[in-house]
PDB file of C-alpha atoms in Angstrom:
ATOM      1  CA  MET R  38     -31.700 -23.739 -48.736  1.00  0.00           C
ATOM      2  CA  ALA R  39     -34.130 -20.869 -48.073  1.00  0.00           C
ATOM      3  CA  LYS R  40     -33.848 -21.485 -44.328  1.00  0.00           C
ATOM      4  CA  ASN R  41     -30.078 -21.168 -44.530  1.00  0.00           C
ATOM      5  CA  VAL R  42     -30.436 -17.856 -46.358  1.00  0.00           C
ATOM      6  CA  VAL R  43     -32.893 -16.577 -43.736  1.00  0.00           C
ATOM      7  CA  ARG R  44     -30.610 -17.739 -40.953  1.00  0.00           C
ATOM      8  CA  LYS R  45     -27.704 -15.920 -42.523  1.00  0.00           C
ATOM      9  CA  LEU R  46     -29.735 -12.747 -42.930  1.00  0.00           C
ATOM     10  CA  PHE R  47     -31.621 -12.702 -39.653  1.00  0.00           C
ATOM     11  CA  GLY R  48     -29.951 -15.262 -37.473  1.00  0.00           C
ATOM     12  CA  LYS R  49     -28.220 -14.451 -34.191  1.00  0.00           C
ATOM     13  CA  ARG R  50     -24.803 -12.982 -34.784  1.00  0.00           C
ATOM     14  CA  GLU R  51     -21.864 -14.460 -32.989  1.00  0.00           C
ATOM     15  CA  LYS R  52     -20.324 -12.162 -30.417  1.00  0.00           C
ATOM     16  CA  ALA R  53     -16.970 -10.750 -31.382  1.00  0.00           C
ATOM     17  CA  GLN R  54     -14.206 -12.357 -29.395  1.00  0.00           C
ATOM     18  CA  PRO R  55     -12.154  -9.931 -27.280  1.00  0.00           C
ATOM     19  CA  LEU R  56      -8.715  -9.299 -28.625  1.00  0.00           C
ATOM     20  CA  PRO R  57      -5.912 -10.940 -26.652  1.00  0.00           C
ATOM     21  CA  PRO R  58      -3.831  -8.539 -24.576  1.00  0.00           C
ATOM     22  CA  PRO R  59      -0.673  -7.297 -26.279  1.00  0.00           C
ATOM     23  CA  PRO R  60       2.479  -9.202 -25.338  1.00  0.00           C
ATOM     24  CA  LEU R  61       4.474  -7.804 -22.451  1.00  0.00           C
ATOM     25  CA  PRO R  62       7.858  -6.214 -23.134  1.00  0.00           C
ATOM     26  CA  ASP R  63      10.648  -8.764 -22.768  1.00  0.00           C
ATOM     27  CA  ALA R  64      11.952  -7.265 -19.526  1.00  0.00           C
ATOM     28  CA  ILE R  65       8.491  -7.306 -17.891  1.00  0.00           C
ATOM     29  CA  GLU R  66       7.751 -10.821 -19.118  1.00  0.00           C
ATOM     30  CA  ALA R  67      11.092 -11.990 -17.706  1.00  0.00           C
ATOM     31  CA  ILE R  68      10.070 -10.595 -14.297  1.00  0.00           C
ATOM     32  CA  ARG R  69       6.711 -12.384 -14.489  1.00  0.00           C
ATOM     33  CA  GLN R  70       8.307 -15.699 -15.427  1.00  0.00           C
ATOM     34  CA  LYS R  71      10.819 -15.536 -12.577  1.00  0.00           C
ATOM     35  CA  ALA R  72       8.020 -14.584 -10.171  1.00  0.00           C
ATOM     36  CA  LEU R  73       6.103 -17.685 -11.270  1.00  0.00           C
ATOM     37  CA  ARG R  74       9.217 -19.754 -10.566  1.00  0.00           C
ATOM     38  CA  GLY R  75       9.369 -18.435  -6.996  1.00  0.00           C
ATOM     39  CA  TYR R  76      12.070 -15.756  -7.114  1.00  0.00           C
ATOM     40  CA  HIS R  77      11.240 -13.382  -4.263  1.00  0.00           C
ATOM     41  CA  LEU R  78      12.658 -10.186  -5.766  1.00  0.00           C
ATOM     42  CA  GLU R  79      10.702 -10.749  -8.987  1.00  0.00           C
ATOM     43  CA  GLN R  80       7.551 -11.569  -7.014  1.00  0.00           C
ATOM     44  CA  VAL R  81       7.802  -8.122  -5.441  1.00  0.00           C
ATOM     45  CA  LEU R  82       8.612  -6.477  -8.781  1.00  0.00           C
ATOM     46  CA  TRP R  83       5.686  -8.210 -10.470  1.00  0.00           C
ATOM     47  CA  GLY R  84       3.399  -7.144  -7.623  1.00  0.00           C
ATOM     48  CA  GLN R  85       4.583  -3.567  -8.081  1.00  0.00           C
ATOM     49  CA  THR R  86       3.880  -3.870 -11.807  1.00  0.00           C
ATOM     50  CA  LEU R  87       0.318  -4.934 -10.993  1.00  0.00           C
ATOM     51  CA  LEU R  88      -0.041  -1.917  -8.723  1.00  0.00           C
ATOM     52  CA  ASP R  89       1.061   0.649 -11.265  1.00  0.00           C
ATOM     53  CA  SER R  90       2.105  -0.104 -14.816  1.00  0.00           C
ATOM     54  CA  ILE R  91       1.086   0.846 -18.332  1.00  0.00           C
ATOM     55  CA  TYR R  92       1.660  -2.747 -19.443  1.00  0.00           C
ATOM     56  CA  VAL R  93      -1.014  -4.577 -17.450  1.00  0.00           C
ATOM     57  CA  PRO R  94      -4.390  -3.618 -15.937  1.00  0.00           C
ATOM     58  CA  ARG R  95      -4.079  -2.408 -12.357  1.00  0.00           C
ATOM     59  CA  ASP R  96      -4.850  -5.270  -9.957  1.00  0.00           C
ATOM     60  CA  PRO R  97      -3.970  -4.445  -6.318  1.00  0.00           C
ATOM     61  CA  HIS R  98      -5.587  -7.646  -5.019  1.00  0.00           C
ATOM     62  CA  GLN R  99      -3.285  -9.796  -7.136  1.00  0.00           C
ATOM     63  CA  ALA R 100      -0.340  -7.594  -6.160  1.00  0.00           C
ATOM     64  CA  LEU R 101      -1.133  -8.276  -2.517  1.00  0.00           C
ATOM     65  CA  ILE R 102      -1.012 -12.029  -3.178  1.00  0.00           C
ATOM     66  CA  TRP R 103       2.442 -11.793  -4.756  1.00  0.00           C
ATOM     67  CA  PHE R 104       3.787  -9.659  -1.897  1.00  0.00           C
ATOM     68  CA  THR R 105       2.359 -12.130   0.617  1.00  0.00           C
ATOM     69  CA  MET R 106       4.077 -15.086  -1.070  1.00  0.00           C
ATOM     70  CA  ALA R 107       7.467 -13.390  -0.871  1.00  0.00           C
ATOM     71  CA  ALA R 108       6.863 -12.093   2.665  1.00  0.00           C
ATOM     72  CA  ASN R 109       5.948 -15.598   3.880  1.00  0.00           C
ATOM     73  CA  ALA R 110       9.391 -16.673   2.683  1.00  0.00           C
ATOM     74  CA  GLY R 111      11.004 -14.017   4.908  1.00  0.00           C
ATOM     75  CA  TYR R 112      11.813 -11.457   2.214  1.00  0.00           C
ATOM     76  CA  GLY R 113      12.104  -7.987   3.742  1.00  0.00           C
ATOM     77  CA  PRO R 114      11.097  -5.844   0.734  1.00  0.00           C
ATOM     78  CA  ALA R 115       7.875  -7.875   0.452  1.00  0.00           C
ATOM     79  CA  HIS R 116       6.979  -6.990   4.040  1.00  0.00           C
ATOM     80  CA  ASN R 117       7.637  -3.355   3.187  1.00  0.00           C
ATOM     81  CA  MET R 118       5.195  -3.572   0.257  1.00  0.00           C
ATOM     82  CA  LEU R 119       2.590  -5.276   2.437  1.00  0.00           C
ATOM     83  CA  GLY R 120       3.066  -2.356   4.817  1.00  0.00           C
ATOM     84  CA  ARG R 121       2.461   0.053   1.942  1.00  0.00           C
ATOM     85  CA  CYS R 122      -0.690  -1.824   0.963  1.00  0.00           C
ATOM     86  CA  ALA R 123      -2.059  -1.669   4.519  1.00  0.00           C
ATOM     87  CA  HIS R 124      -0.908   1.957   4.867  1.00  0.00           C
ATOM     88  CA  PHE R 125      -2.779   3.180   1.779  1.00  0.00           C
ATOM     89  CA  GLY R 126      -5.497   0.548   1.330  1.00  0.00           C
ATOM     90  CA  TRP R 127      -4.103  -1.049  -1.835  1.00  0.00           C
ATOM     91  CA  GLY R 128      -5.947  -4.343  -2.335  1.00  0.00           C
ATOM     92  CA  CYS R 129      -7.073  -4.406   1.305  1.00  0.00           C
ATOM     93  CA  GLU R 130      -8.632  -2.224   3.964  1.00  0.00           C
ATOM     94  CA  LYS R 131      -6.435   0.565   5.245  1.00  0.00           C
ATOM     95  CA  ASN R 132      -4.915  -0.515   8.559  1.00  0.00           C
ATOM     96  CA  LEU R 133      -2.121   1.618  10.011  1.00  0.00           C
ATOM     97  CA  GLN R 134      -1.354  -0.781  12.845  1.00  0.00           C
ATOM     98  CA  LYS R 135      -0.884  -3.620  10.370  1.00  0.00           C
ATOM     99  CA  ALA R 136       1.244  -1.316   8.187  1.00  0.00           C
ATOM    100  CA  ALA R 137       3.514  -0.619  11.160  1.00  0.00           C
ATOM    101  CA  GLN R 138       3.831  -4.362  11.863  1.00  0.00           C
ATOM    102  CA  HIS R 139       4.920  -5.100   8.309  1.00  0.00           C
ATOM    103  CA  TYR R 140       7.370  -2.173   8.269  1.00  0.00           C
ATOM    104  CA  GLU R 141       8.760  -3.498  11.552  1.00  0.00           C
ATOM    105  CA  ALA R 142       9.198  -6.945  10.000  1.00  0.00           C
ATOM    106  CA  ALA R 143      10.878  -5.440   6.934  1.00  0.00           C
ATOM    107  CA  ALA R 144      13.265  -3.419   9.101  1.00  0.00           C
ATOM    108  CA  ALA R 145      14.110  -6.500  11.180  1.00  0.00           C
ATOM    109  CA  LEU R 146      15.015  -8.272   7.924  1.00  0.00           C
ATOM    110  CA  GLY R 147      17.360  -5.445   6.932  1.00  0.00           C
ATOM    111  CA  ASP R 148      15.181  -3.641   4.402  1.00  0.00           C
ATOM    112  CA  GLU R 149      16.007   0.086   4.478  1.00  0.00           C
ATOM    113  CA  TRP R 150      12.747   1.194   2.862  1.00  0.00           C
ATOM    114  CA  GLY R 151      10.884  -0.635   5.607  1.00  0.00           C
ATOM    115  CA  ARG R 152      13.114   1.032   8.201  1.00  0.00           C
ATOM    116  CA  TYR R 153      12.439   4.441   6.649  1.00  0.00           C
ATOM    117  CA  ASN R 154       8.665   3.904   6.451  1.00  0.00           C
ATOM    118  CA  LEU R 155       8.613   2.689  10.046  1.00  0.00           C
ATOM    119  CA  GLY R 156      10.583   5.795  10.990  1.00  0.00           C
ATOM    120  CA  ILE R 157       7.986   8.038   9.327  1.00  0.00           C
ATOM    121  CA  LEU R 158       5.121   6.414  11.269  1.00  0.00           C
ATOM    122  CA  THR R 159       7.117   6.562  14.496  1.00  0.00           C
ATOM    123  CA  MET R 160       8.112  10.208  13.966  1.00  0.00           C
ATOM    124  CA  ARG R 161       4.542  11.288  13.255  1.00  0.00           C
ATOM    125  CA  GLY R 162       2.739   8.999  15.670  1.00  0.00           C
ATOM    126  CA  ILE R 163       0.771   7.219  12.936  1.00  0.00           C
ATOM    127  CA  GLY R 164      -0.531   3.780  13.885  1.00  0.00           C
ATOM    128  CA  MET R 165       1.548   3.948  17.069  1.00  0.00           C
ATOM    129  CA  PRO R 166       2.544   6.454  19.761  1.00  0.00           C
ATOM    130  CA  GLN R 167       4.951   9.154  18.578  1.00  0.00           C
ATOM    131  CA  ASN R 168       8.544   8.375  19.540  1.00  0.00           C
ATOM    132  CA  LEU R 169      11.109  10.803  18.119  1.00  0.00           C
ATOM    133  CA  LYS R 170      14.034   9.075  19.789  1.00  0.00           C
ATOM    134  CA  ARG R 171      13.246   5.755  18.151  1.00  0.00           C
ATOM    135  CA  ALA R 172      12.518   7.463  14.813  1.00  0.00           C
ATOM    136  CA  LEU R 173      15.936   9.131  14.968  1.00  0.00           C
ATOM    137  CA  HIS R 174      17.602   5.767  15.550  1.00  0.00           C
ATOM    138  CA  LEU R 175      15.757   4.250  12.563  1.00  0.00           C
ATOM    139  CA  PHE R 176      16.758   7.116  10.256  1.00  0.00           C
ATOM    140  CA  GLN R 177      20.354   7.050  11.506  1.00  0.00           C
ATOM    141  CA  THR R 178      20.642   3.341  10.760  1.00  0.00           C
ATOM    142  CA  ALA R 179      19.071   3.615   7.306  1.00  0.00           C
ATOM    143  CA  ALA R 180      21.160   6.702   6.458  1.00  0.00           C
ATOM    144  CA  GLN R 181      24.375   4.967   7.469  1.00  0.00           C
ATOM    145  CA  ASN R 182      23.314   2.099   5.198  1.00  0.00           C
ATOM    146  CA  GLY R 183      22.985   4.445   2.222  1.00  0.00           C
ATOM    147  CA  HIS R 184      19.256   5.266   2.144  1.00  0.00           C
ATOM    148  CA  ALA R 185      18.996   8.756   0.625  1.00  0.00           C
ATOM    149  CA  LYS R 186      15.562   9.700   1.991  1.00  0.00           C
ATOM    150  CA  SER R 187      16.647   8.751   5.495  1.00  0.00           C
ATOM    151  CA  MET R 188      19.746  10.921   5.069  1.00  0.00           C
ATOM    152  CA  ASN R 189      17.491  13.893   4.371  1.00  0.00           C
ATOM    153  CA  ILE R 190      15.388  13.376   7.491  1.00  0.00           C
ATOM    154  CA  LEU R 191      18.454  12.714   9.642  1.00  0.00           C
ATOM    155  CA  ALA R 192      19.746  16.076   8.399  1.00  0.00           C
ATOM    156  CA  ARG R 193      16.476  17.679   9.502  1.00  0.00           C
ATOM    157  CA  PHE R 194      16.859  16.190  13.001  1.00  0.00           C
ATOM    158  CA  LEU R 195      20.381  17.628  13.161  1.00  0.00           C
ATOM    159  CA  GLU R 196      19.305  21.000  11.780  1.00  0.00           C
ATOM    160  CA  GLU R 197      16.482  21.374  14.301  1.00  0.00           C
ATOM    161  CA  GLY R 198      18.129  19.627  17.253  1.00  0.00           C
ATOM    162  CA  TRP R 199      15.366  17.046  17.613  1.00  0.00           C
ATOM    163  CA  GLU R 200      16.487  14.397  20.138  1.00  0.00           C
ATOM    164  CA  ILE R 201      20.111  15.127  19.179  1.00  0.00           C
ATOM    165  CA  PRO R 202      22.456  18.076  19.720  1.00  0.00           C
ATOM    166  CA  GLN R 203      21.899  20.686  17.012  1.00  0.00           C
ATOM    167  CA  ASP R 204      24.671  20.539  14.410  1.00  0.00           C
ATOM    168  CA  ARG R 205      24.092  22.626  11.289  1.00  0.00           C
ATOM    169  CA  GLN R 206      27.359  21.548   9.639  1.00  0.00           C
ATOM    170  CA  ALA R 207      26.542  17.877  10.059  1.00  0.00           C
ATOM    171  CA  ALA R 208      23.027  18.579   8.752  1.00  0.00           C
ATOM    172  CA  LEU R 209      24.477  20.227   5.641  1.00  0.00           C
ATOM    173  CA  ALA R 210      26.732  17.231   5.038  1.00  0.00           C
ATOM    174  CA  TRP R 211      23.766  14.835   5.241  1.00  0.00           C
ATOM    175  CA  TYR R 212      21.640  17.031   2.979  1.00  0.00           C
ATOM    176  CA  LYS R 213      24.487  16.916   0.473  1.00  0.00           C
ATOM    177  CA  ARG R 214      24.703  13.136   0.651  1.00  0.00           C
ATOM    178  CA  SER R 215      20.930  12.845   0.290  1.00  0.00           C
ATOM    179  CA  ALA R 216      20.993  15.162  -2.738  1.00  0.00           C
ATOM    180  CA  GLU R 217      23.791  13.183  -4.346  1.00  0.00           C
ATOM    181  CA  GLY R 218      21.830  10.001  -3.617  1.00  0.00           C
ATOM    182  CA  GLY R 219      18.952  11.277  -5.751  1.00  0.00           C
ATOM    183  CA  ASP R 220      16.334  12.263  -3.158  1.00  0.00           C
ATOM    184  CA  TYR R 221      14.430  15.306  -4.423  1.00  0.00           C
ATOM    185  CA  ARG R 222      13.678  16.489  -0.877  1.00  0.00           C
ATOM    186  CA  GLY R 223      17.348  16.300  -0.011  1.00  0.00           C
ATOM    187  CA  GLN R 224      18.156  18.153  -3.224  1.00  0.00           C
ATOM    188  CA  HIS R 225      15.700  20.923  -2.364  1.00  0.00           C
ATOM    189  CA  ASN R 226      16.889  21.217   1.217  1.00  0.00           C
ATOM    190  CA  TYR R 227      20.538  21.243   0.167  1.00  0.00           C
ATOM    191  CA  ALA R 228      19.782  23.908  -2.457  1.00  0.00           C
ATOM    192  CA  THR R 229      17.994  25.995   0.170  1.00  0.00           C
ATOM    193  CA  ALA R 230      20.978  25.783   2.514  1.00  0.00           C
ATOM    194  CA  LEU R 231      23.367  26.731  -0.301  1.00  0.00           C
ATOM    195  CA  ALA R 232      21.226  29.715  -1.307  1.00  0.00           C
ATOM    196  CA  GLU R 233      21.210  30.951   2.294  1.00  0.00           C
ATOM    197  CA  VAL R 234      25.017  31.289   2.231  1.00  0.00           C
ATOM    198  CA  GLY R 235      25.108  32.903  -1.211  1.00  0.00           C
ATOM    199  CA  LYS R 236      26.069  29.837  -3.279  1.00  0.00           C
ATOM    200  CA  THR R 237      23.401  30.622  -5.849  1.00  0.00           C
ATOM    201  CA  GLU R 238      24.739  28.688  -8.842  1.00  0.00           C
ATOM    202  CA  GLU R 239      25.120  25.495  -6.819  1.00  0.00           C
ATOM    203  CA  ALA R 240      21.663  25.995  -5.361  1.00  0.00           C
ATOM    204  CA  LEU R 241      20.125  26.397  -8.810  1.00  0.00           C
ATOM    205  CA  HIS R 242      21.840  23.207  -9.963  1.00  0.00           C
ATOM    206  CA  TRP R 243      20.241  21.185  -7.169  1.00  0.00           C
ATOM    207  CA  TRP R 244      16.808  22.750  -7.621  1.00  0.00           C
ATOM    208  CA  ALA R 245      17.022  21.754 -11.272  1.00  0.00           C
ATOM    209  CA  GLN R 246      17.841  18.197 -10.188  1.00  0.00           C
ATOM    210  CA  ALA R 247      14.870  18.146  -7.798  1.00  0.00           C
ATOM    211  CA  LEU R 248      12.322  19.548 -10.252  1.00  0.00           C
ATOM    212  CA  PRO R 249      11.380  16.442 -12.322  1.00  0.00           C
ATOM    213  CA  ASP R 250      10.340  14.261  -9.360  1.00  0.00           C
ATOM    214  CA  ALA R 251       9.317  16.876  -6.784  1.00  0.00           C
ATOM    215  CA  THR R 252       5.862  16.628  -5.225  1.00  0.00           C
ATOM    216  CA  SER R 253       3.556  19.604  -4.733  1.00  0.00           C
ATOM    217  CA  ASP R 254       4.932  20.640  -1.334  1.00  0.00           C
ATOM    218  CA  ILE R 255       8.486  20.799  -2.656  1.00  0.00           C
ATOM    219  CA  LEU R 256       7.401  22.577  -5.863  1.00  0.00           C
ATOM    220  CA  LEU R 257       5.642  25.246  -3.813  1.00  0.00           C
ATOM    221  CA  ALA R 258       8.663  25.639  -1.535  1.00  0.00           C
ATOM    222  CA  MET R 259      10.943  25.913  -4.576  1.00  0.00           C
ATOM    223  CA  ASN R 260       8.647  28.551  -6.033  1.00  0.00           C
ATOM    224  CA  ARG R 261       8.905  30.659  -2.873  1.00  0.00           C
ATOM    225  CA  SER R 262      12.690  30.343  -2.874  1.00  0.00           C
ATOM    226  CA  LEU R 263      13.142  31.151  -6.571  1.00  0.00           C
ATOM    227  CA  THR R 264      10.710  34.060  -6.353  1.00  0.00           C
ATOM    228  CA  ARG R 265      12.728  35.544  -3.485  1.00  0.00           C
ATOM    229  CA  LEU R 266      15.943  34.920  -5.366  1.00  0.00           C
ATOM    230  CA  GLY R 267      14.577  36.534  -8.521  1.00  0.00           C
ATOM    231  CA  PRO R 268      13.225  34.615 -11.543  1.00  0.00           C
ATOM    232  CA  GLU R 269      15.762  36.367 -13.772  1.00  0.00           C
ATOM    233  CA  LYS R 270      18.539  34.412 -12.031  1.00  0.00           C
ATOM    234  CA  ALA R 271      17.367  31.223 -13.753  1.00  0.00           C
ATOM    235  CA  PRO R 272      14.585  31.999 -16.255  1.00  0.00           C
ATOM    236  CA  GLU R 273      14.492  28.521 -17.832  1.00  0.00           C
ATOM    237  CA  LEU R 274      14.290  26.780 -14.454  1.00  0.00           C
ATOM    238  CA  TYR R 275      11.651  29.231 -13.248  1.00  0.00           C
ATOM    239  CA  ALA R 276       9.566  28.695 -16.402  1.00  0.00           C
ATOM    240  CA  ALA R 277       9.784  24.907 -16.062  1.00  0.00           C
ATOM    241  CA  LEU R 278       8.744  25.204 -12.424  1.00  0.00           C
ATOM    242  CA  GLN R 279       5.714  27.334 -13.355  1.00  0.00           C
ATOM    243  CA  GLU R 280       4.714  24.744 -15.945  1.00  0.00           C
ATOM    244  CA  ARG R 281       4.768  22.003 -13.339  1.00  0.00           C
ATOM    245  CA  LEU R 282       2.870  24.144 -10.833  1.00  0.00           C
ATOM    246  CA  GLN R 283       0.130  24.821 -13.366  1.00  0.00           C
ATOM    247  CA  SER R 284      -0.418  21.086 -13.777  1.00  0.00           C
ATOM    248  CA  LEU R 285      -1.059  20.567 -10.051  1.00  0.00           C
ATOM    249  CA  PRO R 286      -4.658  19.894  -8.959  1.00  0.00           C
ATOM    250  CA  GLN R 287      -5.668  22.889  -6.801  1.00  0.00           C
ATOM    251  CA  PRO R 288      -2.348  23.311  -4.950  1.00  0.00           C
ATOM    252  CA  GLU R 289      -2.386  24.573  -1.409  1.00  0.00           C
ATOM    253  CA  ASP R 290       0.511  26.671  -0.203  1.00  0.00           C
ATOM    254  CA  GLN R 291       2.347  25.201   2.774  1.00  0.00           C
ATOM    255  CA  ALA R 292       4.065  27.586   5.143  1.00  0.00           C
ATOM    256  CA  THR R 293       6.227  25.034   6.904  1.00  0.00           C
ATOM    257  CA  LYS R 294       9.511  23.872   5.475  1.00  0.00           C
ATOM    258  CA  PRO R 295       9.083  20.323   4.087  1.00  0.00           C
ATOM    259  CA  VAL R 296      11.204  17.520   5.501  1.00  0.00           C
TER     260      VAL R 296
END
C-alpha cells in the first residue's frame, strides 16, 4: 500500500501523448482520398498542398513523390511540378537541366504551364543556351491556347520586336487579353500602355486589379507610374500600394520595365 503511494508521488510520469492533427477540411480531404486512389490531377493537387498549405505541415519530399507518381503515368502537369521542384530545389537538389527536361516533357504532353516555364528558361538561357526564336514559338503556342502569362510575354516580344516584326497594336491587344485573363503582369503592362495614351481611368482600373497579387518588381513599377501620374488621381489606390510596399523585405528599385 505504502509502495503504491510512493510510486504515485514519486514515480515516473507518463509522457503526454501528442494531440492528433486536426481533421482536414472536406475539400482537402477529398483531394487526398482521390490521390490515394490514383487520380493524377488530385495527386498533383495533393503534392501542391504538401508544398504550401496551412492545413498540413510542409513536406516537399512527399510532394515530390506524389508528382513523380503522376508524371510516371504521363500526366503533363505533374512533369511541370517536377520541373518546378528541380528549378527551385523543393524536396531535391536544384538542377536547372533537369527542370528544363521536365518542362519539355510537360509541354510535349500539352501542359501550357510547362510550355510557359520552358519558354522562360529558353528566353533567359537558364539551364540551356538562350534561344529567343524558340521561346517566342513556345509563348505563341501557349498564348493561342489561352495561357494569360504567355500572352503577356508574347505582347512584350511584339512591343520590342524580338524575333518578330514590331507591332505595337498587336502587343496592346495581347496585353489586354492577358489582363482580362487575370495575369497581374499583363494588367500592369496594359495599364501602362493605356496611361501613355491618356486613358487614365482605364489604366487605374487595371492597376487596381494587379495590386493584390503583384510581386515586388511590379509594385515598384506601379509606384513609379502612379507617382508620375499624381497620387491625387487615385488616393485610395496609391495608399493601398504604399501599404503593400511597406511590407516588402528591403525592396530594390528596378529600372527596367518588367515583362
